[in-house]
C-alpha atoms as a printed R data frame, in Angstrom:
    type eleno elety resid chain resno       x       y      z
1   ATOM     1    CA   ILE     A     1 109.961 126.340  3.770
2   ATOM     2    CA   PHE     A     2 112.350 124.578  1.387
3   ATOM     3    CA   ALA     A     3 113.076 127.787 -0.538
4   ATOM     4    CA   VAL     A     4 113.584 129.984  2.534
5   ATOM     5    CA   LYS     A     5 115.993 127.545  4.191
6   ATOM     6    CA   GLY     A     6 117.717 126.346  1.026
7   ATOM     7    CA   ARG     A     7 116.640 122.891  2.178
8   ATOM     8    CA   PRO     A     8 116.697 119.876 -0.174
9   ATOM     9    CA   SER     A     9 113.118 119.010 -1.114
10  ATOM    10    CA   ASP     A    10 113.583 115.312 -0.295
11  ATOM    11    CA   ASN     A    11 114.385 116.119  3.363
12  ATOM    12    CA   PRO     A    12 111.119 115.508  5.294
13  ATOM    13    CA   LEU     A    13 109.529 118.018  7.658
14  ATOM    14    CA   ILE     A    14 108.119 117.396 11.128
15  ATOM    15    CA   VAL     A    15 104.431 118.192 11.595
16  ATOM    16    CA   HIS     A    16 103.598 119.947 14.879
17  ATOM    17    CA   VAL     A    17 100.232 119.762 16.633
18  ATOM    18    CA   SER     A    18  98.835 121.736 19.560
19  ATOM    19    CA   SER     A    19  96.931 118.822 21.107
20  ATOM    20    CA   ILE     A    20  96.331 115.082 20.880
21  ATOM    21    CA   ARG     A    21  92.867 115.926 19.615
22  ATOM    22    CA   MET     A    22  94.345 117.875 16.673
23  ATOM    23    CA   LEU     A    23  96.507 114.884 15.768
24  ATOM    24    CA   ARG     A    24  93.561 112.482 15.934
25  ATOM    25    CA   ALA     A    25  91.433 114.814 13.811
26  ATOM    26    CA   LEU     A    26  93.900 114.546 10.892
27  ATOM    27    CA   TYR     A    27  92.902 110.913 10.333
28  ATOM    28    CA   HIS     A    28  89.270 111.890  9.754
29  ATOM    29    CA   LEU     A    29  89.933 114.506  7.056
30  ATOM    30    CA   PRO     A    30  89.765 114.076  3.249
31  ATOM    31    CA   ALA     A    31  92.834 113.545  1.084
32  ATOM    32    CA   CYS     A    32  95.068 116.549  0.436
33  ATOM    33    CA   ASP     A    33  93.652 116.852 -3.094
34  ATOM    34    CA   ASP     A    34  90.480 118.012 -1.373
35  ATOM    35    CA   ALA     A    35  92.310 120.285  1.071
36  ATOM    36    CA   GLN     A    36  90.025 123.211  0.252
37  ATOM    37    CA   LYS     A    37  87.212 121.222  1.869
38  ATOM    38    CA   VAL     A    38  89.042 120.848  5.178
39  ATOM    39    CA   GLN     A    39  87.364 122.593  8.076
40  ATOM    40    CA   PRO     A    40  90.041 124.588  9.971
41  ATOM    41    CA   PHE     A    41  90.318 124.985 13.747
42  ATOM    42    CA   LEU     A    42  90.991 121.353 14.536
43  ATOM    43    CA   GLY     A    43  91.332 120.088 18.066
44  ATOM    44    CA   THR     A    44  89.240 122.859 19.598
45  ATOM    45    CA   ASP     A    45  86.596 120.601 21.150
46  ATOM    46    CA   ASN     A    46  84.065 122.935 19.536
47  ATOM    47    CA   ALA     A    47  81.426 121.378 17.298
48  ATOM    48    CA   ALA     A    48  80.752 124.632 15.449
49  ATOM    49    CA   LEU     A    49  84.431 125.003 14.522
50  ATOM    50    CA   GLU     A    50  85.345 121.358 13.953
51  ATOM    51    CA   GLY     A    51  82.174 120.413 12.119
52  ATOM    52    CA   SER     A    52  79.532 118.205 13.697
53  ATOM    53    CA   ALA     A    53  80.645 114.913 12.081
54  ATOM    54    CA   LEU     A    54  84.317 115.282 13.078
55  ATOM    55    CA   HIS     A    55  83.355 116.511 16.527
56  ATOM    56    CA   ALA     A    56  81.165 113.468 17.119
57  ATOM    57    CA   ALA     A    57  83.861 111.039 15.927
58  ATOM    58    CA   LEU     A    58  86.490 112.508 18.231
59  ATOM    59    CA   GLN     A    59  84.179 112.770 21.235
60  ATOM    60    CA   ALA     A    60  83.092 109.128 21.050
61  ATOM    61    CA   ALA     A    61  86.609 107.776 21.631
62  ATOM    62    CA   GLU     A    62  87.566 110.425 24.188
63  ATOM    63    CA   GLN     A    63  84.763 109.309 26.454
64  ATOM    64    CA   THR     A    64  86.472 105.903 26.752
65  ATOM    65    CA   GLY     A    65  89.969 107.403 27.084
66  ATOM    66    CA   GLU     A    66  91.185 105.746 23.871
67  ATOM    67    CA   TRP     A    67  93.056 107.021 20.824
68  ATOM    68    CA   PRO     A    68  92.045 104.605 18.052
69  ATOM    69    CA   GLU     A    69  93.840 106.612 15.363
70  ATOM    70    CA   ILE     A    70  97.236 106.410 17.094
71  ATOM    71    CA   PRO     A    71  99.318 103.176 17.013
72  ATOM    72    CA   GLN     A    72  99.021 101.345 20.331
73  ATOM    73    CA   ALA     A    73 102.809 101.147 20.751
74  ATOM    74    CA   TYR     A    74 102.894 104.913 21.256
75  ATOM    75    CA   HIS     A    75 100.207 105.290 23.919
76  ATOM    76    CA   ASP     A    76 102.473 104.897 26.960
77  ATOM    77    CA   VAL     A    77 105.159 106.999 25.251
78  ATOM    78    CA   ILE     A    78 102.693 109.823 24.665
79  ATOM    79    CA   ARG     A    79 101.366 109.715 28.208
80  ATOM    80    CA   LYS     A    80 104.891 110.051 29.633
81  ATOM    81    CA   PHE     A    81 106.753 112.300 27.178
82  ATOM    82    CA   TRP     A    82 104.200 114.476 25.345
83  ATOM    83    CA   PRO     A    83 104.130 117.398 25.153
84  ATOM    84    CA   GLY     A    84 107.899 117.465 24.852
85  ATOM    85    CA   ALA     A    85 111.055 117.011 22.785
86  ATOM    86    CA   LEU     A    86 109.938 113.775 21.153
87  ATOM    87    CA   THR     A    87 108.874 113.168 17.539
88  ATOM    88    CA   LEU     A    88 106.952 110.031 16.572
89  ATOM    89    CA   ILE     A    89 106.843 108.285 13.193
90  ATOM    90    CA   MET     A    90 103.124 107.909 12.452
91  ATOM    91    CA   PRO     A    91 101.029 106.602  9.558
92  ATOM    92    CA   ARG     A    92 100.504 109.431  7.083
93  ATOM    93    CA   PRO     A    93  96.986 110.922  7.269
94  ATOM    94    CA   PRO     A    94  95.594 111.370  3.724
95  ATOM    95    CA   CYS     A    95  95.314 115.136  4.309
96  ATOM    96    CA   ILE     A    96  99.105 115.595  4.741
97  ATOM    97    CA   PRO     A    97 100.662 116.687  1.405
98  ATOM    98    CA   ILE     A    98 103.390 114.408  0.045
99  ATOM    99    CA   GLU     A    99 105.782 117.390 -0.076
100 ATOM   100    CA   VAL     A   100 105.874 117.355  3.730
101 ATOM   101    CA   LEU     A   101 107.229 113.802  3.536
102 ATOM   102    CA   GLY     A   102 110.030 114.882  1.205
103 ATOM   103    CA   GLY     A   103 108.083 113.565 -1.793
104 ATOM   104    CA   HIS     A   104 108.088 109.918 -0.715
105 ATOM   105    CA   GLY     A   105 106.847 107.451  1.862
106 ATOM   106    CA   THR     A   106 103.727 106.516  3.794
107 ATOM   107    CA   THR     A   107 104.701 107.838  7.227
108 ATOM   108    CA   VAL     A   108 104.915 111.298  8.760
109 ATOM   109    CA   ALA     A   109 106.955 112.594 11.706
110 ATOM   110    CA   VAL     A   110 104.738 114.287 14.331
111 ATOM   111    CA   ARG     A   111 105.575 116.287 17.459
112 ATOM   112    CA   PHE     A   112 103.482 117.840 20.234
113 ATOM   113    CA   PRO     A   113 105.751 120.628 21.581
114 ATOM   114    CA   SER     A   114 105.818 121.653 25.235
115 ATOM   115    CA   HIS     A   115 106.390 125.392 24.766
116 ATOM   116    CA   THR     A   116 103.165 127.265 25.455
117 ATOM   117    CA   VAL     A   117 103.819 129.935 22.807
118 ATOM   118    CA   ALA     A   118 104.533 127.296 20.145
119 ATOM   119    CA   ARG     A   119 101.300 125.488 20.984
120 ATOM   120    CA   ALA     A   120  99.373 128.760 21.024
121 ATOM   121    CA   ALA     A   121 100.676 129.666 17.550
122 ATOM   122    CA   ILE     A   122  99.640 126.264 16.168
123 ATOM   123    CA   ALA     A   123  96.231 126.464 17.847
124 ATOM   124    CA   ALA     A   124  95.713 129.983 16.454
125 ATOM   125    CA   CYS     A   125  96.341 128.637 12.953
126 ATOM   126    CA   GLY     A   126  93.768 125.930 13.572
127 ATOM   127    CA   LEU     A   127  95.824 123.421 11.611
128 ATOM   128    CA   PRO     A   128  99.121 121.594 12.252
129 ATOM   129    CA   LEU     A   129 102.320 123.347 11.190
130 ATOM   130    CA   ALA     A   130 105.113 121.732  9.211
131 ATOM   131    CA   ALA     A   131 108.118 123.294 10.901
132 ATOM   132    CA   PRO     A   132 111.871 122.587 10.763
133 ATOM   133    CA   SER     A   133 114.529 124.423 12.745
134 ATOM   134    CA   ALA     A   134 114.564 128.070 11.636
135 ATOM   135    CA   ASN     A   135 118.109 128.106 10.279
136 ATOM   136    CA   ALA     A   136 119.713 128.114  6.862
137 ATOM   137    CA   SER     A   137 120.021 124.487  5.799
138 ATOM   138    CA   GLY     A   138 123.228 122.885  7.080
139 ATOM   139    CA   ARG     A   139 123.971 125.580  9.662
140 ATOM   140    CA   PRO     A   140 123.889 125.019 13.452
141 ATOM   141    CA   SER     A   141 120.325 124.972 14.717
142 ATOM   142    CA   PRO     A   142 119.055 128.227 16.233
143 ATOM   143    CA   THR     A   143 118.385 128.434 19.970
144 ATOM   144    CA   LEU     A   144 117.772 132.200 20.048
145 ATOM   145    CA   ALA     A   145 115.680 134.515 17.870
146 ATOM   146    CA   ALA     A   146 118.923 136.345 17.035
147 ATOM   147    CA   HIS     A   147 120.204 133.145 15.369
148 ATOM   148    CA   VAL     A   148 117.084 133.047 13.184
149 ATOM   149    CA   ARG     A   149 117.555 136.674 12.180
150 ATOM   150    CA   HIS     A   150 121.220 136.006 11.347
151 ATOM   151    CA   ASP     A   151 120.380 133.162  8.949
152 ATOM   152    CA   LEU     A   152 117.007 134.172  7.516
153 ATOM   153    CA   ASP     A   153 116.709 137.948  7.858
154 ATOM   154    CA   GLY     A   154 114.768 139.338  4.912
155 ATOM   155    CA   ARG     A   155 113.298 135.943  4.023
156 ATOM   156    CA   LEU     A   156 110.696 135.814  6.819
157 ATOM   157    CA   PRO     A   157 107.820 138.237  7.466
158 ATOM   158    CA   LEU     A   158 107.801 137.553 11.208
159 ATOM   159    CA   ILE     A   159 109.999 136.129 13.982
160 ATOM   160    CA   ILE     A   160 108.339 135.305 17.323
161 ATOM   161    CA   ASP     A   161 110.848 135.661 20.173
162 ATOM   162    CA   SER     A   162 109.913 133.698 23.294
163 ATOM   163    CA   GLY     A   163 113.411 133.487 24.745
164 ATOM   164    CA   PRO     A   164 116.072 130.767 24.462
165 ATOM   165    CA   CYS     A   165 115.233 127.127 23.756
166 ATOM   166    CA   ASP     A   166 114.745 125.058 26.901
167 ATOM   167    CA   VAL     A   167 116.474 121.881 25.684
168 ATOM   168    CA   GLY     A   168 119.061 123.043 23.135
169 ATOM   169    CA   VAL     A   169 119.285 120.002 20.857
170 ATOM   170    CA   GLU     A   170 116.356 119.001 18.672
171 ATOM   171    CA   SER     A   171 113.736 116.398 19.497
172 ATOM   172    CA   THR     A   172 114.368 112.679 19.651
173 ATOM   173    CA   VAL     A   173 112.761 110.856 16.705
174 ATOM   174    CA   LEU     A   174 111.232 107.505 17.645
175 ATOM   175    CA   ASP     A   175 109.850 104.840 15.302
176 ATOM   176    CA   ALA     A   176 107.581 102.150 16.741
177 ATOM   177    CA   TYR     A   177 105.312 101.927 13.704
178 ATOM   178    CA   SER     A   178 107.038 101.496 10.331
179 ATOM   179    CA   SER     A   179 108.642  98.332  8.960
180 ATOM   180    CA   ASN     A   180 111.973  99.609 10.338
181 ATOM   181    CA   ALA     A   181 110.590  99.051 13.853
182 ATOM   182    CA   TYR     A   182 110.080  95.322 13.306
183 ATOM   183    CA   VAL     A   183 112.619  92.489 13.294
184 ATOM   184    CA   ASP     A   184 111.350  89.055 12.216
185 ATOM   185    CA   GLY     A   185 107.787  90.213 12.832
186 ATOM   186    CA   GLU     A   186 108.512  91.420 16.379
187 ATOM   187    CA   LEU     A   187 108.243  95.069 17.441
188 ATOM   188    CA   VAL     A   188 111.722  96.426 18.213
189 ATOM   189    CA   PRO     A   189 111.375 100.238 18.422
190 ATOM   190    CA   CYS     A   190 114.215 102.415 17.209
191 ATOM   191    CA   ILE     A   191 115.555 105.915 17.735
192 ATOM   192    CA   LEU     A   192 116.199 107.444 14.327
193 ATOM   193    CA   ARG     A   193 117.641 110.674 15.755
194 ATOM   194    CA   PRO     A   194 118.802 111.077 19.367
195 ATOM   195    CA   GLY     A   195 117.578 114.242 21.037
196 ATOM   196    CA   GLY     A   196 115.927 115.804 24.056
197 ATOM   197    CA   VAL     A   197 114.364 112.563 25.346
198 ATOM   198    CA   THR     A   198 117.156 110.119 26.154
199 ATOM   199    CA   PHE     A   199 117.589 106.491 25.155
200 ATOM   200    CA   GLU     A   200 117.592 105.517 28.829
201 ATOM   201    CA   SER     A   201 114.287 107.319 29.486
202 ATOM   202    CA   LEU     A   202 112.547 105.549 26.610
203 ATOM   203    CA   GLN     A   203 114.027 102.182 27.504
204 ATOM   204    CA   SER     A   204 112.650 102.554 31.030
205 ATOM   205    CA   LEU     A   205 109.120 102.166 29.632
206 ATOM   206    CA   GLY     A   206 109.777  98.421 29.529
207 ATOM   207    CA   GLY     A   207 108.121  95.877 27.266
208 ATOM   208    CA   ALA     A   208 109.187  96.269 23.646
209 ATOM   209    CA   TYR     A   209 111.185  99.354 24.637
210 ATOM   210    CA   GLU     A   210 113.641  97.208 26.578
211 ATOM   211    CA   ARG     A   211 114.842  96.143 23.096
212 ATOM   212    CA   LEU     A   212 115.152  99.762 21.899
213 ATOM   213    CA   ARG     A   213 117.731 100.288 19.147
214 ATOM   214    CA   VAL     A   214 119.538 103.372 17.803
215 ATOM   215    CA   TYR     A   215 119.960 103.995 14.095
216 ATOM   216    CA   ARG     A   216 123.585 103.799 12.899
217 ATOM   217    CA   ARG     A   217 124.698 102.395 16.259
218 ATOM   218    CA   ASP     A   218 122.659  99.167 16.145
219 ATOM   219    CA   PHE     A   219 121.472  98.979 12.527
220 ATOM   220    CA   THR     A   220 121.463 100.822  9.211
221 ATOM   221    CA   SER     A   221 119.186 100.922  6.182
222 ATOM   222    CA   THR     A   222 120.122 101.786  2.608
223 ATOM   223    CA   GLU     A   223 116.480 102.644  1.882
224 ATOM   224    CA   MET     A   224 116.321 105.144  4.738
225 ATOM   225    CA   GLU     A   225 119.569 106.755  3.634
226 ATOM   226    CA   VAL     A   226 118.127 107.295  0.150
227 ATOM   227    CA   ASN     A   227 114.562 108.133  1.226
228 ATOM   228    CA   PRO     A   228 114.719 109.365  4.832
229 ATOM   229    CA   THR     A   229 111.582 109.285  6.981
230 ATOM   230    CA   THR     A   230 112.734 112.090  9.255
231 ATOM   231    CA   PRO     A   231 115.121 115.077  9.195
232 ATOM   232    CA   GLY     A   232 118.799 114.692 10.037
233 ATOM   233    CA   MET     A   233 119.418 111.346  8.336
234 ATOM   234    CA   LYS     A   234 120.666 112.120  4.834
235 ATOM   235    CA   TYR     A   235 122.470 115.466  4.741
236 ATOM   236    CA   ARG     A   236 125.312 117.077  6.654
237 ATOM   237    CA   HIS     A   237 123.932 119.303  9.391
238 ATOM   238    CA   TYR     A   238 124.849 121.731 12.134
239 ATOM   239    CA   SER     A   239 128.088 122.990 10.560
240 ATOM   240    CA   PRO     A   240 129.535 126.433 11.317
241 ATOM   241    CA   THR     A   241 131.776 128.109  8.746
242 ATOM   242    CA   ALA     A   242 134.902 127.366 10.786
243 ATOM   243    CA   PRO     A   243 135.955 123.691 10.601
244 ATOM   244    CA   VAL     A   244 135.121 121.661 13.710
245 ATOM   245    CA   TYR     A   245 137.641 119.229 15.252
246 ATOM   246    CA   LEU     A   246 135.880 116.691 17.467
247 ATOM   247    CA   PHE     A   247 137.983 114.896 20.098
248 ATOM   248    CA   VAL     A   248 136.103 111.605 20.477
249 ATOM   249    CA   PRO     A   249 136.531 109.645 23.736
250 ATOM   250    CA   SER     A   250 137.234 105.955 23.187
251 ATOM   251    CA   ASP     A   251 135.415 105.195 26.448
252 ATOM   252    CA   ALA     A   252 134.109 106.924 29.578
253 ATOM   253    CA   SER     A   253 137.319 106.477 31.573
254 ATOM   254    CA   SER     A   254 139.462 109.176 33.114
255 ATOM   255    CA   ALA     A   255 142.330 107.879 30.961
256 ATOM   256    CA   SER     A   256 140.390 108.712 27.805
257 ATOM   257    CA   CYS     A   257 139.681 112.197 29.161
258 ATOM   258    CA   ALA     A   258 143.400 112.640 29.855
259 ATOM   259    CA   ARG     A   259 144.182 111.606 26.265
260 ATOM   260    CA   GLN     A   260 141.664 114.169 25.006
261 ATOM   261    CA   ARG     A   261 143.411 116.880 27.025
262 ATOM   262    CA   GLU     A   262 146.856 115.794 25.840
263 ATOM   263    CA   LYS     A   263 145.831 115.602 22.174
264 ATOM   264    CA   MET     A   264 144.033 118.937 22.304
265 ATOM   265    CA   HIS     A   265 147.048 120.707 23.829
266 ATOM   266    CA   GLU     A   266 149.291 119.051 21.243
267 ATOM   267    CA   LEU     A   267 147.214 120.212 18.282
268 ATOM   268    CA   LEU     A   268 146.693 123.680 19.723
269 ATOM   269    CA   ALA     A   269 150.468 124.120 19.864
270 ATOM   270    CA   GLN     A   270 150.669 123.308 16.142
271 ATOM   271    CA   GLN     A   271 147.838 125.610 15.019
272 ATOM   272    CA   LYS     A   272 148.011 129.167 13.754
273 ATOM   273    CA   GLY     A   273 145.202 131.674 13.942
274 ATOM   274    CA   LYS     A   274 142.332 132.118 16.362
275 ATOM   275    CA   ILE     A   275 141.016 128.854 17.847
276 ATOM   276    CA   GLY     A   276 137.723 128.334 19.634
277 ATOM   277    CA   VAL     A   277 137.815 125.591 22.268
278 ATOM   278    CA   VAL     A   278 134.793 123.901 23.880
279 ATOM   279    CA   THR     A   279 135.470 121.682 26.896
280 ATOM   280    CA   VAL     A   280 133.544 119.814 29.586
281 ATOM   281    CA   GLY     A   281 135.202 121.075 32.727
282 ATOM   282    CA   ASP     A   282 138.331 123.207 32.866
283 ATOM   283    CA   MET     A   283 141.170 121.647 30.840
284 ATOM   284    CA   GLY     A   284 143.650 124.420 31.637
285 ATOM   285    CA   ILE     A   285 143.727 125.800 28.089
286 ATOM   286    CA   SER     A   286 144.719 129.429 27.715
287 ATOM   287    CA   GLY     A   287 146.315 131.766 25.212
288 ATOM   288    CA   ALA     A   288 145.681 135.098 23.528
289 ATOM   289    CA   ASP     A   289 144.528 133.400 20.338
290 ATOM   290    CA   HIS     A   290 142.149 130.998 22.048
291 ATOM   291    CA   VAL     A   291 138.509 131.546 22.980
292 ATOM   292    CA   VAL     A   292 137.626 128.919 25.586
293 ATOM   293    CA   CYS     A   293 134.058 127.887 26.480
294 ATOM   294    CA   VAL     A   294 133.751 125.607 29.507
295 ATOM   295    CA   THR     A   295 130.583 123.561 30.063
296 ATOM   296    CA   LYS     A   296 129.672 121.718 33.279
297 ATOM   297    CA   ASP     A   297 128.667 118.306 31.911
298 ATOM   298    CA   ALA     A   298 127.029 116.550 28.946
299 ATOM   299    CA   ALA     A   299 123.597 117.964 29.808
300 ATOM   300    CA   ASP     A   300 124.978 121.515 29.875
301 ATOM   301    CA   LEU     A   301 126.841 120.883 26.619
302 ATOM   302    CA   ALA     A   302 123.597 119.628 25.017
303 ATOM   303    CA   HIS     A   303 121.800 122.774 26.124
304 ATOM   304    CA   ARG     A   304 124.492 125.164 24.892
305 ATOM   305    CA   ILE     A   305 126.294 123.482 21.991
306 ATOM   306    CA   PHE     A   306 124.532 125.207 19.080
307 ATOM   307    CA   ALA     A   307 124.684 128.630 20.744
308 ATOM   308    CA   VAL     A   308 128.385 128.131 21.525
309 ATOM   309    CA   LEU     A   309 129.220 127.054 17.965
310 ATOM   310    CA   ARG     A   310 127.410 130.113 16.609
311 ATOM   311    CA   MET     A   311 129.078 132.458 19.100
312 ATOM   312    CA   LEU     A   312 132.556 131.220 18.186
313 ATOM   313    CA   ASP     A   313 131.814 131.309 14.467
314 ATOM   314    CA   GLU     A   314 129.679 134.429 14.046
315 ATOM   315    CA   ASP     A   315 130.811 136.672 16.918
316 ATOM   316    CA   GLU     A   316 134.401 135.650 17.641
317 ATOM   317    CA   HIS     A   317 135.190 134.734 14.014
318 ATOM   318    CA   VAL     A   318 137.561 131.943 14.979
319 ATOM   319    CA   ASP     A   319 139.477 130.035 12.316
320 ATOM   320    CA   LYS     A   320 138.888 126.581 13.830
321 ATOM   321    CA   ILE     A   321 136.781 125.073 16.605
322 ATOM   322    CA   PHE     A   322 138.021 122.280 18.892
323 ATOM   323    CA   VAL     A   323 135.332 120.407 20.848
324 ATOM   324    CA   GLN     A   324 135.834 117.854 23.607
325 ATOM   325    CA   GLY     A   325 133.461 114.952 22.959
326 ATOM   326    CA   VAL     A   326 131.552 113.148 25.713
327 ATOM   327    CA   ASP     A   327 130.441 109.615 26.523
328 ATOM   328    CA   GLU     A   328 127.266 108.654 24.651
329 ATOM   329    CA   SER     A   329 125.146 107.892 27.709
330 ATOM   330    CA   ASN     A   330 122.051 109.969 28.524
331 ATOM   331    CA   GLU     A   331 122.284 113.472 26.962
332 ATOM   332    CA   GLY     A   332 125.698 112.589 25.539
333 ATOM   333    CA   MET     A   333 124.159 110.523 22.744
334 ATOM   334    CA   ALA     A   334 122.359 113.519 21.231
335 ATOM   335    CA   VAL     A   335 125.404 115.769 21.685
336 ATOM   336    CA   MET     A   336 127.750 113.373 19.915
337 ATOM   337    CA   ASN     A   337 125.216 112.759 17.134
338 ATOM   338    CA   ARG     A   338 125.144 116.486 16.345
339 ATOM   339    CA   LEU     A   339 128.879 117.037 16.771
340 ATOM   340    CA   ALA     A   340 129.745 114.063 14.557
341 ATOM   341    CA   LYS     A   341 127.726 115.661 11.752
342 ATOM   342    CA   ALA     A   342 129.140 119.133 12.364
343 ATOM   343    CA   ALA     A   343 132.777 118.021 12.505
344 ATOM   344    CA   SER     A   344 135.068 117.705  9.517
345 ATOM   345    CA   HIS     A   345 137.857 116.197 11.651
346 ATOM   346    CA   HIS     A   346 137.429 113.361 14.182
347 ATOM   347    CA   ILE     A   347 140.303 112.621 16.590
348 ATOM   348    CA   VAL     A   348 139.761 109.433 18.612
349 ATOM   349    CA   CYS     A   349 141.389 109.642 22.044
């Protein structure tokens, strides 16, 4: 994975499971040094495939509706948002190789995807899959099989095409387990990477989640910057070849939107070459040298942003890309997180 993507080896990978049962089974397996002893076909609810001892251990808890292997703080989260675009920071099962963790740490990022083909592929393997976005490291994430072919053609033996991504941006990464999720001994969960499940949706769970924090907005950690626990924290991501200019709203007011429009028109008048422009709503931008992409709202921008960046960069071959930023509520938080990392120029309006 690291070689194919050109990905730094200290950038952790997310482990994907096809069922809650598969996740629970990991905590009953021997250490990775004894990986050759691991019985494949986990989570099948089949004693012959799982092995009688593992099958019995998993069945005992399922009869009571409990998940003793999974931290209690995640149970309500899992019931509401899994399968889906949510990754959870979990204790590392001994069977997970340290390379998956980026060579460090005692936690692992786990996701239970909602796409039926993704789950079927994992189930067919019989073991969880460590799987990042299928792009060259640092490039915009792929949302179509054609994007994967563009970045990794010749490096992969197989590409499974099941149509465009449903969400667009990557999964939200939530930590309600590690020491980062505690303040003065009290559980204060944190979003390490905004994504498909919004801050507002998680906060609505109540309890400890009413105190939900967002990394870099509400707190930072030198240790996590050096030794990240999840992808997207340490390295620049999502960047097309053309430089991205992000017009950042100072607030959610109409006045800020007007300043974005004014500043964008002003800079466009000064630029030479072919400019790609991404707006939320029609800003009245035109010109033979401009390629304008209009999105409906923040949710639409979240769904389309990576595909639009790739289209402007790879198909239209623009020299620069101007993007109208959005307020960081709901889907806007994930959009602005990705755009802030993709952009080399930030213009506050």
